[in-house]
XYZ file of C-alpha atoms in Angstrom:
723
model
C 101.288 -67.322 -138.722
C 100.304 -64.004 -140.797
C 96.923 -65.097 -142.477
C 95.502 -62.495 -144.520
C 91.798 -63.153 -143.880
C 90.293 -60.099 -145.161
C 91.877 -60.863 -148.345
C 90.473 -64.135 -148.438
C 87.114 -62.987 -147.572
C 87.043 -60.381 -150.158
C 88.433 -62.038 -152.770
C 86.194 -65.035 -152.114
C 82.955 -62.724 -151.909
C 83.986 -61.116 -155.305
C 84.067 -64.338 -156.972
C 81.315 -65.761 -155.718
C 78.524 -63.085 -156.024
C 78.484 -63.015 -160.222
C 78.531 -66.943 -160.604
C 76.050 -67.645 -157.903
C 73.446 -65.183 -159.457
C 73.947 -66.334 -162.744
C 73.170 -70.061 -161.580
C 70.618 -69.163 -159.508
C 68.692 -67.097 -162.269
C 69.322 -70.120 -164.802
C 67.755 -72.410 -162.137
C 64.348 -70.011 -161.651
C 64.002 -69.353 -165.148
C 63.715 -72.952 -165.831
C 61.165 -73.559 -162.925
C 59.195 -70.317 -163.953
C 58.540 -71.632 -167.254
C 55.880 -74.066 -165.604
C 57.449 -77.305 -166.832
C 57.710 -79.688 -164.166
C 61.384 -80.756 -163.711
C 62.289 -84.460 -164.519
C 64.501 -86.268 -161.727
C 67.972 -85.762 -162.567
C 70.930 -88.305 -161.421
C 73.842 -85.899 -160.331
C 77.279 -87.123 -161.209
C 79.462 -84.110 -160.611
C 81.549 -83.520 -163.473
C 84.403 -81.168 -163.828
C 84.379 -81.444 -167.730
C 80.524 -80.985 -167.868
C 80.179 -84.536 -169.613
C 77.408 -86.755 -168.669
C 79.329 -89.601 -167.237
C 81.585 -87.218 -164.901
C 85.076 -88.271 -163.885
C 86.230 -91.900 -163.929
C 86.001 -93.670 -160.467
C 88.728 -94.142 -158.377
C 90.614 -97.455 -158.529
C 91.056 -99.486 -155.572
C 92.974 -97.938 -152.900
C 91.965 -94.255 -154.217
C 95.242 -92.943 -155.290
C 94.751 -93.265 -158.881
C 91.500 -93.339 -161.268
C 90.374 -95.727 -163.713
C 90.948 -93.198 -166.470
C 91.358 -89.727 -167.454
C 90.692 -86.816 -170.318
C 92.387 -88.121 -173.551
C 92.501 -84.683 -174.764
C 89.611 -84.258 -177.590
C 88.512 -87.950 -177.041
C 87.317 -86.959 -173.718
C 87.495 -88.866 -170.546
C 88.040 -92.615 -171.350
C 88.831 -95.841 -169.246
C 92.622 -96.578 -168.969
C 91.988 -99.985 -170.775
C 90.445 -98.546 -173.532
C 92.859 -96.062 -174.738
C 96.137 -96.777 -176.850
C 98.184 -94.404 -174.565
C 99.934 -94.756 -171.412
C 98.014 -92.870 -168.704
C 97.861 -92.104 -164.736
C 95.360 -89.919 -163.078
C 96.448 -88.879 -159.870
C 93.189 -88.255 -157.244
C 92.224 -85.536 -154.632
C 92.623 -87.985 -152.033
C 96.122 -88.759 -152.931
C 96.908 -85.020 -153.050
C 95.186 -84.192 -149.917
C 97.220 -87.188 -148.167
C 100.385 -86.190 -149.401
C 100.104 -82.678 -148.142
C 100.981 -81.503 -151.565
C 101.725 -77.854 -151.736
C 101.803 -77.794 -155.781
C 101.752 -79.622 -158.765
C 105.361 -80.739 -158.721
C 104.514 -82.270 -155.455
C 101.873 -84.510 -156.835
C 104.032 -85.317 -159.842
C 106.900 -86.742 -157.703
C 104.888 -89.704 -157.455
C 105.087 -90.465 -160.678
C 108.217 -92.653 -161.852
C 107.970 -91.740 -165.443
C 108.348 -87.704 -164.491
C 110.848 -85.655 -162.856
C 110.270 -81.879 -161.460
C 113.110 -79.594 -162.951
C 113.175 -75.740 -162.942
C 112.437 -73.124 -165.735
C 115.485 -71.330 -167.169
C 116.571 -68.244 -165.043
C 113.803 -68.363 -162.866
C 111.705 -70.670 -160.578
C 109.132 -72.193 -162.941
C 108.144 -75.466 -162.140
C 108.792 -77.912 -164.983
C 108.148 -81.374 -165.923
C 110.573 -83.993 -167.560
C 108.676 -86.702 -169.235
C 110.310 -89.125 -171.826
C 113.554 -86.719 -171.645
C 111.352 -84.103 -172.870
C 110.235 -80.983 -170.916
C 106.599 -79.693 -170.223
C 106.388 -76.274 -169.035
C 103.903 -75.397 -166.440
C 102.680 -72.692 -168.462
C 101.915 -75.723 -171.240
C 99.593 -77.766 -168.889
C 96.102 -78.139 -169.887
C 93.030 -76.870 -167.559
C 90.195 -79.188 -168.408
C 91.544 -79.539 -171.772
C 92.519 -76.135 -172.598
C 95.926 -74.259 -172.712
C 97.279 -71.378 -171.216
C 94.933 -70.963 -168.670
C 97.018 -71.692 -165.451
C 99.409 -69.674 -163.827
C 102.499 -69.820 -165.503
C 105.397 -70.390 -162.865
C 103.916 -72.432 -160.068
C 100.191 -73.785 -159.323
C 98.607 -74.846 -155.819
C 97.743 -78.205 -155.484
C 94.629 -77.356 -153.604
C 93.149 -75.858 -156.749
C 92.583 -79.309 -158.349
C 90.624 -82.469 -158.248
C 92.555 -84.483 -160.803
C 96.331 -84.104 -161.890
C 96.545 -86.226 -165.210
C 99.819 -87.685 -167.075
C 99.646 -88.654 -170.793
C 102.650 -89.919 -171.695
C 104.068 -89.443 -175.161
C 103.972 -87.223 -178.066
C 100.132 -85.661 -178.249
C 99.827 -83.106 -180.983
C 96.539 -84.714 -182.399
C 94.777 -85.329 -179.116
C 95.727 -81.962 -177.412
C 97.420 -79.881 -180.324
C 100.535 -78.282 -180.159
C 101.579 -76.850 -176.804
C 101.938 -72.894 -177.604
C 104.879 -72.648 -175.443
C 106.737 -75.125 -177.920
C 106.960 -78.080 -175.159
C 104.990 -81.255 -174.479
C 106.861 -83.511 -176.954
C 107.165 -86.444 -174.355
C 103.519 -85.989 -172.622
C 101.015 -83.676 -171.417
C 99.722 -82.602 -167.812
C 96.245 -81.795 -167.574
C 94.402 -80.768 -164.086
C 90.885 -81.048 -163.579
C 88.877 -78.506 -161.295
C 87.053 -79.481 -158.458
C 83.339 -79.802 -158.013
C 80.592 -80.143 -155.612
C 80.008 -83.755 -154.668
C 76.368 -85.103 -153.638
C 77.195 -84.627 -150.051
C 78.026 -81.310 -148.377
C 81.735 -80.308 -147.681
C 82.880 -78.061 -145.031
C 86.284 -78.612 -144.336
C 89.108 -76.636 -142.780
C 92.897 -77.376 -142.362
C 95.489 -75.808 -140.561
C 99.278 -76.758 -140.868
C 103.061 -75.719 -140.854
C 105.949 -76.988 -141.981
C 109.733 -76.527 -141.266
C 111.072 -72.957 -141.368
C 107.691 -71.817 -139.583
C 105.925 -71.787 -142.879
C 102.271 -71.633 -141.567
C 99.185 -73.053 -143.816
C 95.443 -72.338 -143.548
C 92.681 -73.784 -146.015
C 89.231 -73.994 -146.418
C 87.074 -76.179 -148.769
C 83.439 -75.766 -148.757
C 80.580 -77.260 -151.477
C 76.880 -77.422 -151.790
C 74.552 -78.472 -154.175
C 71.152 -77.017 -154.247
C 68.082 -76.238 -156.313
C 65.510 -78.604 -158.115
C 66.713 -82.225 -157.851
C 70.292 -80.621 -156.659
C 71.327 -79.662 -160.088
C 73.246 -76.528 -159.066
C 76.503 -77.093 -157.334
C 79.082 -74.414 -156.088
C 82.611 -75.568 -154.705
C 84.763 -72.720 -153.039
C 88.539 -73.189 -152.201
C 90.363 -70.841 -150.390
C 94.398 -71.157 -149.168
C 96.796 -69.106 -147.653
C 100.315 -70.256 -146.782
C 103.419 -67.745 -145.432
C 106.618 -67.635 -143.835
C 110.300 -69.223 -144.341
C 111.088 -72.777 -145.767
C 113.319 -75.570 -144.497
C 115.881 -73.683 -146.843
C 117.928 -71.015 -144.740
C 116.195 -67.503 -145.107
C 113.778 -68.560 -148.085
C 110.266 -66.861 -147.832
C 107.041 -67.997 -149.594
C 104.036 -66.932 -149.458
C 100.832 -68.232 -151.372
C 97.247 -67.076 -151.441
C 94.629 -68.804 -153.581
C 90.747 -68.199 -154.236
C 88.692 -70.223 -156.542
C 85.179 -71.086 -157.452
C 83.682 -73.925 -159.189
C 80.123 -74.222 -160.499
C 78.091 -76.750 -162.504
C 74.438 -76.815 -163.470
C 72.779 -79.505 -165.373
C 69.225 -80.216 -166.818
C 68.200 -83.446 -168.442
C 70.255 -82.719 -171.680
C 72.207 -79.679 -171.118
C 75.456 -79.456 -168.509
C 77.149 -76.367 -167.775
C 80.335 -75.933 -165.581
C 82.521 -72.769 -164.556
C 85.436 -71.818 -162.718
C 87.024 -68.302 -161.553
C 90.246 -68.488 -159.540
C 93.229 -65.978 -158.126
C 96.358 -66.882 -157.073
C 99.410 -64.845 -155.831
C 102.591 -66.357 -155.408
C 105.893 -64.606 -153.536
C 109.311 -66.002 -153.228
C 111.845 -63.889 -151.209
C 115.532 -64.861 -150.906
C 114.932 -68.165 -152.819
C 117.610 -70.351 -153.542
C 118.924 -70.238 -157.228
C 119.865 -72.321 -159.694
C 123.572 -73.430 -160.242
C 125.427 -73.195 -163.824
C 128.549 -75.314 -163.393
C 132.207 -74.853 -164.701
C 132.996 -76.255 -167.826
C 135.434 -78.739 -166.001
C 133.573 -79.919 -163.229
C 130.299 -80.472 -161.399
C 130.484 -78.866 -157.899
C 129.504 -80.933 -154.642
C 126.024 -80.213 -153.700
C 126.098 -77.881 -150.437
C 124.398 -78.664 -147.372
C 120.824 -79.297 -148.060
C 119.385 -76.129 -146.100
C 122.205 -73.846 -147.610
C 121.098 -70.811 -149.334
C 123.828 -69.499 -151.902
C 120.990 -66.374 -153.040
C 121.145 -62.952 -152.245
C 118.702 -61.513 -149.878
C 117.170 -58.769 -152.279
C 116.183 -61.148 -154.789
C 112.512 -61.867 -155.278
C 109.780 -62.963 -157.026
C 106.043 -62.200 -157.517
C 103.198 -63.762 -159.706
C 99.442 -62.713 -159.781
C 97.057 -64.226 -161.777
C 93.414 -64.085 -162.448
C 91.915 -66.873 -164.615
C 88.444 -68.596 -165.606
C 86.843 -70.750 -167.682
C 83.248 -72.218 -168.831
C 82.323 -75.093 -170.418
C 79.007 -76.412 -171.973
C 77.859 -79.848 -173.294
C 74.543 -80.482 -175.031
C 72.860 -83.782 -176.178
C 71.330 -83.366 -179.494
C 70.098 -86.871 -179.570
C 70.772 -90.035 -178.073
C 73.806 -90.608 -179.994
C 75.011 -87.039 -180.671
C 76.546 -84.567 -178.255
C 78.135 -81.160 -178.941
C 80.369 -79.313 -176.659
C 81.659 -75.478 -176.019
C 84.477 -74.406 -173.938
C 86.086 -71.127 -173.522
C 88.352 -69.417 -170.926
C 90.902 -66.458 -170.174
C 93.537 -65.587 -168.023
C 95.634 -62.486 -167.301
C 99.062 -63.152 -165.426
C 101.634 -60.516 -164.117
C 105.248 -61.244 -162.912
C 108.080 -59.181 -161.455
C 110.958 -60.762 -160.928
C 114.402 -59.586 -159.161
C 116.999 -62.218 -159.732
C 120.473 -63.360 -160.017
C 121.730 -66.506 -160.954
C 124.986 -68.413 -159.755
C 128.037 -69.545 -161.939
C 130.390 -71.367 -160.158
C 134.075 -70.931 -161.226
C 136.196 -73.239 -159.277
C 136.219 -76.399 -157.165
C 135.819 -74.399 -153.875
C 132.490 -73.273 -155.006
C 133.462 -69.764 -155.549
C 130.711 -68.211 -157.523
C 129.693 -64.920 -159.344
C 126.148 -63.929 -160.939
C 124.647 -60.711 -162.464
C 121.220 -59.005 -161.410
C 118.545 -59.470 -163.668
C 114.830 -57.600 -163.471
C 111.909 -58.159 -165.596
C 108.165 -57.434 -165.522
C 105.937 -59.440 -167.479
C 102.205 -59.548 -168.541
C 100.346 -62.265 -170.374
C 96.783 -61.906 -171.671
C 95.274 -65.525 -172.895
C 92.211 -66.362 -174.442
C 91.297 -69.913 -175.668
C 88.406 -71.732 -176.865
C 86.979 -75.169 -178.554
C 83.954 -76.638 -179.886
C 83.281 -80.015 -181.219
C 80.885 -82.873 -181.749
C 80.627 -86.310 -180.761
C 78.514 -89.090 -182.317
C 77.921 -92.990 -181.958
C 76.663 -94.821 -184.571
C 77.055 -98.522 -186.308
C 77.773 -99.886 -189.414
C 76.561 -103.436 -189.554
C 78.968 -105.107 -186.504
C 81.245 -102.164 -186.189
C 80.729 -99.397 -183.859
C 81.966 -95.845 -184.361
C 82.686 -93.053 -181.970
C 83.360 -89.979 -184.249
C 84.761 -86.566 -182.850
C 85.208 -83.293 -184.591
C 86.730 -80.324 -183.075
C 87.485 -76.800 -183.711
C 90.474 -75.010 -181.087
C 91.653 -71.662 -181.043
C 94.254 -69.980 -179.054
C 95.645 -66.457 -178.733
C 98.240 -65.063 -176.123
C 99.847 -61.478 -175.955
C 102.900 -60.898 -173.939
C 104.485 -57.880 -172.549
C 107.801 -58.025 -171.145
C 110.891 -56.159 -170.731
C 114.282 -56.621 -168.945
C 117.037 -54.879 -167.345
C 120.407 -56.020 -165.927
C 123.548 -54.927 -163.996
C 126.911 -54.895 -165.479
C 128.231 -55.572 -161.860
C 128.844 -59.049 -160.619
C 127.810 -60.366 -157.271
C 129.806 -62.978 -155.701
C 129.177 -65.748 -153.144
C 130.707 -69.206 -152.256
C 128.363 -72.177 -152.672
C 129.895 -73.763 -149.077
C 130.201 -70.217 -147.206
C 127.611 -68.167 -148.750
C 128.074 -64.322 -148.451
C 125.694 -61.370 -149.338
C 126.269 -58.631 -151.677
C 125.048 -55.502 -152.115
C 121.987 -54.687 -154.790
C 123.868 -53.563 -157.917
C 122.279 -50.757 -159.819
C 120.653 -51.604 -162.917
C 123.107 -50.355 -165.740
C 121.116 -51.059 -169.245
C 117.482 -51.974 -169.806
C 115.346 -52.830 -172.945
C 111.964 -51.808 -172.611
C 110.205 -49.613 -169.790
C 110.129 -51.659 -166.669
C 107.061 -50.371 -165.521
C 104.970 -50.505 -168.810
C 106.354 -53.057 -170.706
C 105.517 -53.372 -174.643
C 104.114 -56.350 -176.391
C 106.957 -58.351 -177.016
C 105.202 -61.388 -178.439
C 101.534 -62.452 -180.208
C 100.941 -66.188 -180.599
C 97.811 -67.598 -182.375
C 96.959 -70.938 -182.936
C 94.052 -72.385 -184.634
C 93.353 -76.419 -185.188
C 90.614 -78.620 -186.264
C 90.793 -82.376 -185.485
C 88.822 -85.255 -186.867
C 89.018 -88.843 -185.453
C 86.887 -92.168 -185.530
C 87.391 -95.022 -182.919
C 86.070 -98.127 -184.128
C 85.382 -101.283 -182.272
C 85.233 -104.564 -183.365
C 84.461 -108.068 -182.089
C 82.137 -107.253 -179.201
C 84.558 -104.228 -178.222
C 87.642 -106.253 -177.771
C 89.387 -104.423 -180.400
C 89.287 -100.642 -180.460
C 91.374 -98.794 -183.573
C 91.409 -94.833 -183.399
C 92.401 -92.925 -186.627
C 92.548 -89.393 -186.410
C 94.134 -86.277 -187.591
C 94.564 -82.641 -186.520
C 95.767 -79.723 -188.878
C 97.394 -77.131 -186.861
C 97.956 -73.429 -187.853
C 100.827 -71.785 -185.619
C 101.231 -67.857 -186.208
C 103.719 -65.828 -183.933
C 104.870 -62.535 -184.096
C 107.813 -60.989 -182.402
C 108.589 -57.139 -181.518
C 111.200 -54.908 -180.460
C 111.580 -54.902 -176.647
C 112.570 -51.392 -176.513
C 110.174 -49.946 -179.250
C 107.309 -52.515 -179.249
C 107.686 -52.193 -182.948
C 107.279 -55.600 -185.051
C 110.433 -57.319 -185.838
C 110.301 -59.291 -189.061
C 107.747 -60.982 -190.975
C 105.247 -63.320 -188.456
C 105.701 -67.083 -188.379
C 102.793 -68.455 -190.064
C 103.034 -72.064 -190.624
C 100.517 -75.355 -190.500
C 100.931 -78.927 -190.751
C 98.665 -82.321 -190.429
C 99.348 -84.245 -187.318
C 98.320 -88.053 -187.677
C 97.260 -90.693 -184.827
C 97.156 -94.409 -185.223
C 95.860 -96.235 -181.900
C 94.889 -99.825 -181.645
C 93.760 -101.503 -178.422
C 93.210 -105.291 -178.298
C 91.373 -106.550 -174.980
C 93.068 -110.051 -174.267
C 90.892 -110.735 -171.648
C 88.921 -108.466 -169.012
C 92.093 -108.070 -167.318
C 94.615 -107.571 -170.132
C 94.671 -104.957 -172.655
C 97.412 -104.755 -175.347
C 97.999 -101.280 -177.235
C 100.321 -99.652 -180.000
C 100.162 -96.435 -181.348
C 101.901 -94.043 -183.822
C 101.502 -90.325 -182.727
C 103.543 -87.092 -183.473
C 104.534 -83.808 -181.697
C 104.368 -80.549 -182.941
C 106.491 -77.597 -182.310
C 106.935 -74.101 -183.977
C 109.910 -74.217 -186.601
C 113.068 -72.540 -186.422
C 113.944 -69.122 -188.129
C 117.471 -68.840 -189.577
C 119.587 -66.278 -187.800
C 123.066 -65.427 -186.343
C 126.417 -66.101 -187.718
C 128.375 -69.155 -188.998
C 131.339 -70.518 -187.451
C 133.866 -67.778 -189.120
C 131.300 -64.951 -187.578
C 129.789 -64.376 -191.143
C 126.264 -63.770 -191.719
C 123.964 -66.909 -192.479
C 123.502 -67.473 -196.088
C 119.706 -67.918 -195.534
C 119.226 -65.458 -192.560
C 115.664 -65.077 -191.695
C 114.507 -68.382 -193.316
C 111.426 -69.491 -191.608
C 111.151 -73.351 -191.429
C 107.878 -75.644 -191.368
C 106.711 -76.781 -187.894
C 109.250 -79.319 -186.532
C 107.675 -82.710 -186.148
C 108.712 -85.555 -183.374
C 107.510 -89.075 -184.445
C 106.826 -91.483 -182.057
C 106.005 -95.354 -181.810
C 104.832 -97.243 -178.606
C 103.452 -100.564 -177.777
C 102.329 -101.535 -174.394
C 100.360 -103.766 -171.903
C 97.760 -102.962 -169.254
C 96.660 -105.153 -166.500
C 93.752 -105.036 -164.329
C 93.457 -107.946 -161.684
C 90.668 -105.768 -159.678
C 92.752 -104.645 -156.938
C 96.217 -104.333 -158.561
C 96.709 -102.569 -161.520
C 99.937 -102.234 -163.777
C 101.124 -100.779 -167.308
C 104.430 -101.534 -169.446
C 105.369 -99.411 -172.421
C 108.008 -99.556 -174.790
C 108.621 -96.354 -176.987
C 110.659 -94.757 -179.174
C 110.490 -90.938 -180.444
C 112.679 -89.084 -182.873
C 113.111 -85.084 -182.666
C 114.680 -82.969 -185.182
C 117.210 -80.418 -184.132
C 118.357 -77.531 -185.989
C 121.657 -76.382 -186.421
C 124.236 -74.571 -188.790
C 125.929 -76.489 -191.421
C 128.695 -74.384 -193.200
C 127.156 -71.262 -193.735
C 123.765 -71.984 -193.702
C 121.022 -72.938 -191.058
C 119.328 -76.304 -191.474
C 115.966 -76.947 -189.778
C 116.518 -80.778 -188.983
C 120.580 -81.027 -189.042
C 120.105 -84.098 -187.276
C 117.872 -86.217 -184.848
C 117.507 -86.800 -181.166
C 116.287 -90.294 -180.337
C 114.744 -91.088 -177.256
C 113.751 -94.565 -176.820
C 112.915 -96.677 -173.051
C 110.858 -98.755 -171.240
C 108.313 -97.363 -168.748
C 106.415 -99.524 -165.783
C 103.966 -98.502 -163.414
C 101.705 -100.261 -160.648
C 98.902 -99.178 -158.067
C 96.044 -100.223 -156.004
C 95.455 -102.235 -152.921
C 96.414 -105.860 -153.324
C 94.776 -106.619 -149.886
C 92.671 -104.273 -147.635
C 94.345 -101.657 -145.990
C 97.799 -101.926 -147.959
C 98.061 -99.566 -150.879
C 100.632 -99.576 -153.279
C 101.861 -96.644 -155.978
C 105.191 -96.598 -157.868
C 106.971 -97.916 -161.048
C 110.402 -97.675 -163.121
C 111.594 -95.978 -165.917
C 114.430 -96.972 -168.471
C 115.587 -93.921 -170.890
C 117.921 -94.230 -173.347
C 118.784 -90.950 -175.538
C 120.973 -90.179 -178.418
C 122.049 -87.003 -179.995
C 124.946 -87.674 -182.465
C 126.501 -90.800 -180.205
C 126.094 -88.803 -176.836
C 123.198 -88.825 -174.025
C 121.023 -85.839 -173.577
C 121.584 -83.299 -170.886
C 119.488 -83.896 -167.876
C 117.987 -87.456 -168.988
C 118.672 -89.922 -166.618
C 118.761 -93.680 -167.630
C 116.905 -95.093 -164.556
C 114.390 -93.468 -162.456
C 111.981 -94.695 -160.296
C 109.562 -94.588 -157.175
C 108.098 -97.207 -154.892
C 105.258 -96.161 -152.345
C 103.164 -98.121 -149.812
C 100.509 -97.029 -147.405
C 99.439 -99.471 -144.483
C 96.652 -99.122 -142.146
C 97.795 -100.204 -138.984
C 95.627 -103.235 -137.511
C 93.966 -102.828 -134.288
C 94.293 -98.946 -134.335
C 91.392 -97.686 -136.225
C 91.882 -94.787 -138.231
C 95.891 -94.760 -138.203
C 97.945 -95.467 -141.531
C 101.703 -95.138 -141.912
C 103.361 -94.561 -145.290
C 106.666 -94.390 -147.009
C 108.047 -93.795 -150.482
C 111.445 -94.496 -152.180
C 112.755 -92.009 -154.878
C 115.607 -92.847 -157.228
C 116.839 -90.917 -159.931
C 120.122 -92.072 -162.083
C 122.980 -90.219 -162.879
C 122.791 -87.426 -165.643
C 124.920 -85.491 -167.885
C 125.503 -81.954 -167.615
C 127.089 -81.292 -171.224
C 126.432 -82.603 -174.404
C 130.088 -84.024 -174.553
C 129.102 -86.235 -171.607
C 132.146 -85.012 -169.701
C 130.059 -83.372 -166.632
C 128.064 -86.063 -164.577
C 125.700 -85.284 -161.895
C 125.174 -88.449 -159.404
C 122.493 -90.545 -158.859
C 120.327 -89.723 -155.645
C 117.811 -91.632 -153.420
C 115.828 -90.316 -151.093
C 113.180 -91.586 -148.389
C 109.738 -90.220 -147.248
C 107.720 -91.020 -144.269
C 104.512 -90.073 -142.912
C 101.331 -90.664 -140.921
C 97.574 -90.226 -141.102
C 95.232 -90.460 -138.181
C 91.680 -89.879 -138.053
C 89.489 -89.855 -135.262
C 85.947 -88.323 -134.162
C 85.492 -85.120 -132.535
C 81.951 -84.837 -131.386
C 79.960 -85.184 -134.338
C 82.544 -84.235 -136.792
C 85.907 -85.865 -137.828
C 89.574 -84.486 -137.444
C 92.551 -85.975 -139.595
C 95.817 -85.299 -138.670
C 98.713 -85.671 -141.001
C 102.448 -85.648 -140.805
C 105.399 -86.436 -143.230
C 109.007 -85.953 -143.254
C 110.428 -85.475 -146.984
C 114.019 -86.417 -147.397
C 114.456 -88.073 -144.214
C 117.671 -88.652 -144.160
C 118.452 -85.210 -145.169
C 120.670 -85.981 -148.528
C 122.688 -83.238 -150.068
C 122.139 -83.721 -154.100
C 121.508 -81.980 -157.194
C 117.917 -82.939 -158.145
C 117.681 -81.818 -161.810
C 120.052 -81.001 -164.690
C 118.593 -78.303 -167.242
C 115.124 -78.525 -168.286
C 115.560 -75.850 -170.807
C 116.463 -77.133 -174.094
C 120.235 -77.274 -174.216
C 120.797 -75.847 -170.627
C 122.704 -77.527 -168.269
C 121.945 -75.441 -164.560
C 121.558 -77.415 -161.541
C 118.985 -77.316 -159.173
C 119.418 -78.747 -155.766
C 117.035 -81.054 -153.733
C 115.286 -79.680 -150.965
C 116.404 -80.200 -147.125
C 114.732 -82.670 -144.847
C 111.129 -81.061 -144.345
C 108.607 -81.765 -141.675
C 104.921 -81.105 -142.629
C 102.289 -81.296 -140.009
C 98.196 -80.526 -140.493
C 95.024 -80.754 -139.132
C 92.049 -81.303 -141.140
C 88.476 -80.651 -139.861
C 85.215 -82.026 -141.399
C 82.230 -80.111 -140.205
């Protein structure tokens, strides 16, 4: 296992030094002031809030609540939304390698892939959430764009439904059906020194370290270092993956001030990766053998990201708290890809080479204030927030006119064709896009009748500015897109008892509106060529119930969302020519009904309609059922299993191409035992136990119908040493 230890040591040292010096200086300066420090109760907080993260629910797999955008961390029983927050304990026990591995546990989410590349993409309520539209501690754009290592995060939080008010419009134009937020790690009260080694099918090797300490007066300063390296072949034939990650999280607090910061570096490399498959217009090809690789050996994808953030919170009084957050990321990508388009039932396929180089420069920030006050018997939780986002994209691409050829069932290799055309310099890409958003959010949560009724009213004004540039010359093309809109929120929670909360909400999703371009059906230029449309609004209504029985929790939600779809009507482009309607019912369950038996799962029914037809890649039924059992009489041993089901999906808007439903079974075991004065935890798992051949997803990018094959049977083993 080629572990690049020199890289890890160097990167860790570079990340650690400046933050450690700054935090040590802050602690030293406070001590030098001559004032005695009062006792501080430490509650390590990823978001610099006084209360910290919500506690884990019974069983430890999910938390009792999570971040609700601008409304902050809240208990799940208090919010008018459907939400699940997956804990670091679950992430580690899953041996998850990516955020996608974590979200595969969620019965309301399915993992897909970006258009033309290997970007992870998440489908929530039939709408995509791009991985670069995830939030990091509440801020957009800071995470690596295509793939995020699971070791980076403490929590993975899924908020279902339209969320333009709570999070602001996603800069990448996704997130209409939900949002995904990840929370960084912090040093807990007890020291952590943990080393994990592991391997998986294909001789993929793995080494990780997780080190945390608190120090200074009253242990008010914390540092947590995470370093990960994995390298080698995967379970897919001849596919190679390499990942290196180093991150440092720091926090410091006094009586009324809390500060947290993060810095991270991730490099992710794929070689000879299995591509997506575009079906013919007449039939869906049979899924090949699960470990088959019909990609070309010369394809590759490399992504490097450096990112960081800082968040501070200060109590201005017992009732008023102000906060400030900022972050930045520079991401660099280089791709040499070829897609696969199937031409016949025999699996004969062609493709064309596509190469590009991309760089993203992101800066984002948020400032706000929260206040608690009472008017008579009504308690108010007021919040005001201003958020800014700025992104600059450098990009170029080149391609080949020559075709590659292969066969899905008997793959062949083609020599790498020369690049015949290009748009921009592949070594020095021009700026090809700029996006700026700014928003102001205001909300009041009113509590009545001893907090048994909670009414949240809010609105966010979002302004979206976007510039396009010619790929070859870097010259701005056309006028800037500059539009804005208010996004309201109304949410009601009724606590029928300590065990039952009923809720309802009206919320909206927001994406940049279309610009009329192209020709009509006769080939003539559109009459309204260049017309810029206002931001497109998705309107959602939802009702639901939440149950907390002490050791078992559950949710049920019924929702409907309507999204406008632009199209050419006659010789004019219409920004809202028709509507896409997604409606459905979601249920989730979690907890530990009896000691030693942990449950996690649920079921989703989704009905989509676009002019009388179902949407592409939106199964009517999907669900998960997972259980973990501590074996009686064998201390430290537990067994687990998870059943995954996804119903049939359509691969065209006419609903003539249908992808079959699929079911997979994953199993695993964990055994913890003492080794001298320390503990060792052995973990093993097998995903897709029956080695099922299946198409896991259809499309993801709106209107596209490419197929992504499910992973083969994969064995993963690891040993974690706690020192």
